[in-house]
XYZ file of C-alpha atoms in Angstrom:
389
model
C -28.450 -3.220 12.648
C -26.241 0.158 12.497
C -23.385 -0.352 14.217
C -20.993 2.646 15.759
C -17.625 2.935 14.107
C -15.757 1.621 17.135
C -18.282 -1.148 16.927
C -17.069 -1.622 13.423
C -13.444 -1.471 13.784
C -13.932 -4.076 16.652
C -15.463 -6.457 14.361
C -12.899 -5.858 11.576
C -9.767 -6.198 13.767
C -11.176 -9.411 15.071
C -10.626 -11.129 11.437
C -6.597 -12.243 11.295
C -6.389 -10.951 7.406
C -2.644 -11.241 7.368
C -1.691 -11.044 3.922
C -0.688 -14.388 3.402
C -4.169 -15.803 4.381
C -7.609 -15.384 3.063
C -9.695 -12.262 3.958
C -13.472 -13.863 2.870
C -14.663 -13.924 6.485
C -14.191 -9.927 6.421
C -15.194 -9.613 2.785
C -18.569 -11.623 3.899
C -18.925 -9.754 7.053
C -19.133 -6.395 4.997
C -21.250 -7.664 2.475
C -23.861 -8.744 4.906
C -23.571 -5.058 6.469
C -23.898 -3.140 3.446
C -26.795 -5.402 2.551
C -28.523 -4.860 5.792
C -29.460 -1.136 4.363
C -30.164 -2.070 1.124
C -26.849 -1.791 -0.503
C -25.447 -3.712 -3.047
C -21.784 -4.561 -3.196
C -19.432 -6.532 -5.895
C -16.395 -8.891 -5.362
C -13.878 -8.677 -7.644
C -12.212 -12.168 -6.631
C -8.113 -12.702 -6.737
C -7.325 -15.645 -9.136
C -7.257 -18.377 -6.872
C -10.481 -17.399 -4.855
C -8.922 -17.338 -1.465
C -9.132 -13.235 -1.464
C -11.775 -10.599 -2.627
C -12.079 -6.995 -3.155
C -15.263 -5.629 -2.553
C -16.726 -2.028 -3.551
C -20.015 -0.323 -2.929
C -21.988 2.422 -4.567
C -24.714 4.351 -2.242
C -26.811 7.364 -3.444
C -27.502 8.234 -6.338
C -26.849 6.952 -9.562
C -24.826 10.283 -11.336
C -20.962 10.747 -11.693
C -19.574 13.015 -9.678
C -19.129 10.670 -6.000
C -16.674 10.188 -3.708
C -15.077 7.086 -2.957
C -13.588 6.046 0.717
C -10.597 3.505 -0.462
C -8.846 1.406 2.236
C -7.055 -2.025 2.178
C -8.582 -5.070 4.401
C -5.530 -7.088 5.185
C -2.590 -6.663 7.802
C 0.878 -7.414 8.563
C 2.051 -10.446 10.392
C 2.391 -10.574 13.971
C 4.641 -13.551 14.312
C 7.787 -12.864 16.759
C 6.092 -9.597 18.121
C 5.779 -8.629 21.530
C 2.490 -7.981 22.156
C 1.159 -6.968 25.887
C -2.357 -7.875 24.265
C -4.537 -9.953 21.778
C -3.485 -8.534 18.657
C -6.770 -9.263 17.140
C -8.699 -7.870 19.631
C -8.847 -4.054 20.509
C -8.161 -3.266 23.971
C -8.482 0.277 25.305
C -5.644 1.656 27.366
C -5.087 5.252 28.621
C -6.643 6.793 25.474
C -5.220 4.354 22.528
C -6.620 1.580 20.903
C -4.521 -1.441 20.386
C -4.935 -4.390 17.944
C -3.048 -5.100 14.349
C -4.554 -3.039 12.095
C -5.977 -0.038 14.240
C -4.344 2.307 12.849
C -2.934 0.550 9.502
C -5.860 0.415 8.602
C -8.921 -0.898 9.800
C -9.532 2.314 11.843
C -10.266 3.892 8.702
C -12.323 1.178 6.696
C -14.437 1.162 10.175
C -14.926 4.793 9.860
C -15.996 4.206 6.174
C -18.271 1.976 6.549
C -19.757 3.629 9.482
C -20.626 6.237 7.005
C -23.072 4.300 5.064
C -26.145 4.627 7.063
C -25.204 8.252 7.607
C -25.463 8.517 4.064
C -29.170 7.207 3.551
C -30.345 8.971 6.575
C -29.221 12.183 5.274
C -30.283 11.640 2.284
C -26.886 12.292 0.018
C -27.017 13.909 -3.431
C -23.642 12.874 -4.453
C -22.950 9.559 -4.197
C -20.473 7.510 -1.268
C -18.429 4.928 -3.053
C -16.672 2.264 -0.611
C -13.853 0.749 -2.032
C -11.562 -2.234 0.000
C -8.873 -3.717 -1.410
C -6.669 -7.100 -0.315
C -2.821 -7.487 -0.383
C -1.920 -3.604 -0.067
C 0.986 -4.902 1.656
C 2.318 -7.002 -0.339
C 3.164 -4.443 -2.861
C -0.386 -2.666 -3.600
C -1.623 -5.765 -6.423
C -5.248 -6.227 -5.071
C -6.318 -2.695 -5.811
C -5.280 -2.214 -9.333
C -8.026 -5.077 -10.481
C -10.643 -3.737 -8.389
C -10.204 -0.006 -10.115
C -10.038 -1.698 -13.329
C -13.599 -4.059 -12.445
C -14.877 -0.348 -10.668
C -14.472 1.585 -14.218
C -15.163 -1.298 -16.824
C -18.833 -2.209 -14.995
C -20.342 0.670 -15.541
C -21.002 1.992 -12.526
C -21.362 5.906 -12.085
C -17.747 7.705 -12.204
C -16.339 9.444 -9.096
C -14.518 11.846 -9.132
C -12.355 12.220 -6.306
C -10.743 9.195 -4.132
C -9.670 9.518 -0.449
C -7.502 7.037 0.872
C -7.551 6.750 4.265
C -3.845 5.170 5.000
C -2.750 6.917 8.576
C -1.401 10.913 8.358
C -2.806 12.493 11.150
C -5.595 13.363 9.776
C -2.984 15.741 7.420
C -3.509 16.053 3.280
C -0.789 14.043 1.916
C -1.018 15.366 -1.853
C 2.262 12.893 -2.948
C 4.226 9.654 -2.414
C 6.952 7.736 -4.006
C 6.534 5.014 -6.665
C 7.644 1.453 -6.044
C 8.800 -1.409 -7.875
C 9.950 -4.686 -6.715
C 11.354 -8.152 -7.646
C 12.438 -11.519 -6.604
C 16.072 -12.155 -7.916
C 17.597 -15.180 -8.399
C 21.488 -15.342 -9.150
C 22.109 -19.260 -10.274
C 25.649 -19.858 -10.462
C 27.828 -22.898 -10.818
C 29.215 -24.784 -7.657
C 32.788 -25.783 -7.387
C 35.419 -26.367 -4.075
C 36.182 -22.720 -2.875
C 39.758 -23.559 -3.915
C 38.958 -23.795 -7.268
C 36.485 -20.479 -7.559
C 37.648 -19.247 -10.658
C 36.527 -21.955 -12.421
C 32.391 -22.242 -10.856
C 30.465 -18.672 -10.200
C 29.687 -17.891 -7.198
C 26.060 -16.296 -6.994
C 26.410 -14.571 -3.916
C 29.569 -12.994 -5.036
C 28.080 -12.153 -8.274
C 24.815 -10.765 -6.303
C 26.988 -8.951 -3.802
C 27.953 -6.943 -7.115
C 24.555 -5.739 -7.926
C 23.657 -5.190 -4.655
C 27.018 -2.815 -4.483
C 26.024 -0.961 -7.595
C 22.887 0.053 -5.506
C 24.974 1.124 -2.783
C 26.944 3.412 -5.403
C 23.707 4.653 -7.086
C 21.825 5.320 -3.747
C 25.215 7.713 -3.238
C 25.133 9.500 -6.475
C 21.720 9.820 -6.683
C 21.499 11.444 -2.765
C 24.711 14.050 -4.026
C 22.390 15.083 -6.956
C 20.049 18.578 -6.566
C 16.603 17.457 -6.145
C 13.824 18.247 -8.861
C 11.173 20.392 -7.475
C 8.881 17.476 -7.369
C 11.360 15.347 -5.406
C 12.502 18.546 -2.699
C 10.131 17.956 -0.350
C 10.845 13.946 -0.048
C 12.770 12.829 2.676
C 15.247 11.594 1.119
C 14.324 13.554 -1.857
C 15.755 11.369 -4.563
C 15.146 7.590 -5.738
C 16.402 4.807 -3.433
C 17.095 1.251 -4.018
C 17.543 -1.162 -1.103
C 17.822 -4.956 -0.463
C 16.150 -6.107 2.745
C 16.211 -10.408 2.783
C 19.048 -12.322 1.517
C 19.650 -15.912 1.351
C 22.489 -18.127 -0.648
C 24.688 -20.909 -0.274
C 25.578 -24.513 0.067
C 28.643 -24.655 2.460
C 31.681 -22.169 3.330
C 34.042 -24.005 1.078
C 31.351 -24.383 -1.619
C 30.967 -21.857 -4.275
C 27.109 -20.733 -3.704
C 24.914 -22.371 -6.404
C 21.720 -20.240 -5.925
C 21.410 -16.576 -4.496
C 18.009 -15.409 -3.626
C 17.058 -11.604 -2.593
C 14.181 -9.232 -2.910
C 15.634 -6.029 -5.027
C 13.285 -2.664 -4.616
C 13.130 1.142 -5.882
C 11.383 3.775 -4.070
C 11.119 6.425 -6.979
C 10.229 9.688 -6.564
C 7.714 11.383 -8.814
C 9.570 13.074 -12.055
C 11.663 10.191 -12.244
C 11.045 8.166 -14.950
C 9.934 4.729 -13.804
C 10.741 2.724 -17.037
C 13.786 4.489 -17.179
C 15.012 3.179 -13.911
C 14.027 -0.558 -15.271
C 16.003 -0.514 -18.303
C 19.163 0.776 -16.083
C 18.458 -2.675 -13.739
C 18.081 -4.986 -16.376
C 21.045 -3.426 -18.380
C 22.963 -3.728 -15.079
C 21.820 -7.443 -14.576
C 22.505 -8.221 -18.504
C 26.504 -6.960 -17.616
C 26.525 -9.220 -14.173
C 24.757 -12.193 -16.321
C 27.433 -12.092 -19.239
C 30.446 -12.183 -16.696
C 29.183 -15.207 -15.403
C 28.230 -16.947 -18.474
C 32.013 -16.439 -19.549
C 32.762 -18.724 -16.832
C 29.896 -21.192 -17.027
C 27.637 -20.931 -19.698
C 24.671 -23.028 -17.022
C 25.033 -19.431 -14.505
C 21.593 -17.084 -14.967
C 20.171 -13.988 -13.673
C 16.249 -14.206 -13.423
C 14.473 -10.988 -11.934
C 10.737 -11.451 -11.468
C 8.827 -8.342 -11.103
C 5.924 -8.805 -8.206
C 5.294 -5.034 -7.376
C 4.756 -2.186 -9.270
C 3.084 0.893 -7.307
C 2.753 3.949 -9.109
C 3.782 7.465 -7.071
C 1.125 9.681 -6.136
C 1.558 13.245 -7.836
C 0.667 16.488 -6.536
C -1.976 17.586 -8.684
C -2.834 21.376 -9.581
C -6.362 22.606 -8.256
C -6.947 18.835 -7.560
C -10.529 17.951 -6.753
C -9.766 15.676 -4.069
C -7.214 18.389 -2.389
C -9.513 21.103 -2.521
C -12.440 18.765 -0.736
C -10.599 17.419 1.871
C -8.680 20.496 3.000
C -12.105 22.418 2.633
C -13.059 19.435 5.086
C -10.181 19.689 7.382
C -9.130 23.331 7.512
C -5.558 21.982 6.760
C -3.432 23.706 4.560
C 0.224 22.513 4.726
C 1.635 20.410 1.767
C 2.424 17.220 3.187
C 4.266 14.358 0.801
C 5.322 10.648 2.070
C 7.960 8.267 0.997
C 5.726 5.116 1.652
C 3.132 3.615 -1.117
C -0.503 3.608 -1.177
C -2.811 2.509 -3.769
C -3.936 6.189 -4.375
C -1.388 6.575 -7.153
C -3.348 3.457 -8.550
C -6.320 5.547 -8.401
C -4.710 8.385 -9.946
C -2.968 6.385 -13.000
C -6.848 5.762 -13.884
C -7.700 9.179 -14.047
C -9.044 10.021 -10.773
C -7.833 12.649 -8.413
C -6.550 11.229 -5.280
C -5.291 12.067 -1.745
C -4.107 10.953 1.078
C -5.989 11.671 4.643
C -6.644 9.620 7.420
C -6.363 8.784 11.529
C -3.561 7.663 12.992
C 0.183 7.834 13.067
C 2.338 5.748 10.262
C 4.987 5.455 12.885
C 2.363 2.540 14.876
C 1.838 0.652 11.465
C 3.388 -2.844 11.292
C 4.746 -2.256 15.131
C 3.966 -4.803 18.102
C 1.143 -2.990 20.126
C -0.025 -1.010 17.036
C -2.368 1.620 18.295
C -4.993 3.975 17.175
C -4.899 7.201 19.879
C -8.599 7.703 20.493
C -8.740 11.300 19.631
C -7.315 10.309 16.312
C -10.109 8.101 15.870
C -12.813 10.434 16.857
C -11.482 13.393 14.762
C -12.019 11.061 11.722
C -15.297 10.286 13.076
C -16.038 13.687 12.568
C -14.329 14.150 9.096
C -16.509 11.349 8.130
C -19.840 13.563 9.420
C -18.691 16.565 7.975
C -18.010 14.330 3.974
C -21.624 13.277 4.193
C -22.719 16.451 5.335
C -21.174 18.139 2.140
C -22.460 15.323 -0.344
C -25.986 15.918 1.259
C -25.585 19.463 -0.127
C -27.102 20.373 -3.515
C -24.087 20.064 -6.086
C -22.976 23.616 -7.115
């Protein structure tokens, strides 16, 4: 049974995917969809089994497609105010609510809802569907699926649209990202005697300092002409959740923080690594003069490539030929289109809905957002229904 995209994204909001839970009941609700018109679709499981990828090739079987790439799973809603269900889209004065309306089940709905178009019109370049888990969690569910995407043999697109929320804009760049969980273990002794224990917390508070004085000198630096039109248009490192400590009197044992870069493309990503773990091996050495027992451990859990503006891009060219935009429009967030891009395929960044709504309580998808992808998505399988050129 065809199903409208509002239809769709009803369905898909209606599954809780928060990240930290399983996505399956989604994964097998698409499955059965795609199936329903004949399509075939591969999982590309996460190790434990709990989460899946799944991608989908329709038309025919020549390079040269287009795939729709969107994540499945959501933000928490825990502690939100919500005037509605969160998993259930309510209509209100022309917006959509519901967690993931606009961030970004709005978009996988209007991907999917392109399927059918696609065998009724009969496309001659194929549709590739492509949705990932744990996008926001740092972007690690799409880099396997690419990987399973290329390595199976299946027909080579050549352009990727993403379809994270920009107002229906072309967003032809975004930062980099790399995260970790730090742990400063130091050595626990009566506050009165802190010279002799380390106190991580203290000793964290130092590295967390340096970023303070790097975030400065990096913002009174003259931006490269990739990094301009960034706001801010430099590299930023930031600590957002901290927790340490035994008792106030108590040098703290055990430190624990998450430690992230938001680089902008031109920098040099491996460069900024060695600088951190040179500046942790200088912190771990002052406290190991004190107490050999005190550590630094920093365990890398994201690592999202930037997207970079590419010249006479395929994917640019398509979707502002779609669109009629022509601004240059870059972002500061991540997406998993510089994931696409590191594998050789040209990427962008276009879809409904205003970034400002994602993770918010009521999160909200304007209607007219919604319908002017609707019509994007007509006018894609319109063009791949064309006779290649």
């Amino acid at each position: 049974m065809t199903l409208t995209a509002r239809d769709l994204m009803d369905r898909l909001v209606g599954f809780p995917t928060v990240s930290r839970d399983s996505n399956l009941e989604l994964i097998d609700f698409v499955e059965d969809y795609l199936g329903g018109f004949g399509v075939k679709s591969t999982r590309v499981p996460n190790e434990d089994g709990t989460k899946a990828a799944l991608y989908a090739h329709i038309g025919p079987e020549i390079d040269g497609g287009v795939v729709l790439s969107g994540h499945t799973d959501v933000v928490p809603v825990d502690g939100q105010a919500w005037d509605t269900d969160p998993f259930t889209v309510t209509e209100r004065q022309g917006k959509l609510y519901g967690r993931g309306t606009c961030d970004m089940k709005g978009f996988d709905a209007l991907a999917l809802s392109a399927v059918p178009l696609a065998i009724e019109r009969g496309i001659k370049r194929p549709l590739q569907i492509a949705l990932s888990y744990d996008e926001e969690v740092g972007c690690t569910g799409a880099p396997p699926m690419i990987d399973h995407m290329v390595s199976m043999g299946m027909p080579r697109a050549d352009t990727v649209l993403v379809g994270e929320p920009s107002m229906m804009k072309v967003v032809t760049g975004h930062k980099g990202g790399i995260g970790y969980h730090m742990h400063f273990k130091g050595f626990e002794v009566h506050s009165s005697l802190a010279p002799t224990g380390v106190s991580a917390i203290m000793m964290a508070a130092k590295l967390i300092n340096w970023a303070n004085d790097v975030n400065a000198e990096n913002a009174a630096i003259e931006p490269s002409e990739l990094a301009v039109d960034f706001f801010p248009p430099y590299t930023t490192l930031h600590v957002g959740v901290i927790n340490g400590g035994t008792a106030h009197n108590i040098t703290a044992k055990d430190c624990h923080f998450g430690f992230d870069f938001r680089i902008v493309p031109g920098d040099d990503i491996g460069a900024w690594q060695a600088r951190f773990m040179a500046k942790i091996a200088e912190l771990e050495a002052e406290m190991k003069a004190v107490r050999p027992e005190a550590a630094i451990s920093a365990e890398q859990y994201f690592h999202v490539p930037g997207l970079v503006p590419e010249e006479q891009g395929k994917a640019e060219a398509m979707v502002r030929q779609l669109t009629g935009e022509n601004a240059s429009n870059v972002v500061s967030y991540g997406t998993e289109a510089g994931q696409f891009q590191e594998r050789g395929y040209s990427a962008v960044i276009c879809g409904p809905g205003d970034i400002a709504q994602a993770h918010q309580p009521n999160e909200f998808i304007s209607v007219d957002q919604f319908q002017q992808g609707e019509a994007f998505i007509g006018r894609l399988v319109d063009m791949l229904a064309k006779d290649p050129t």
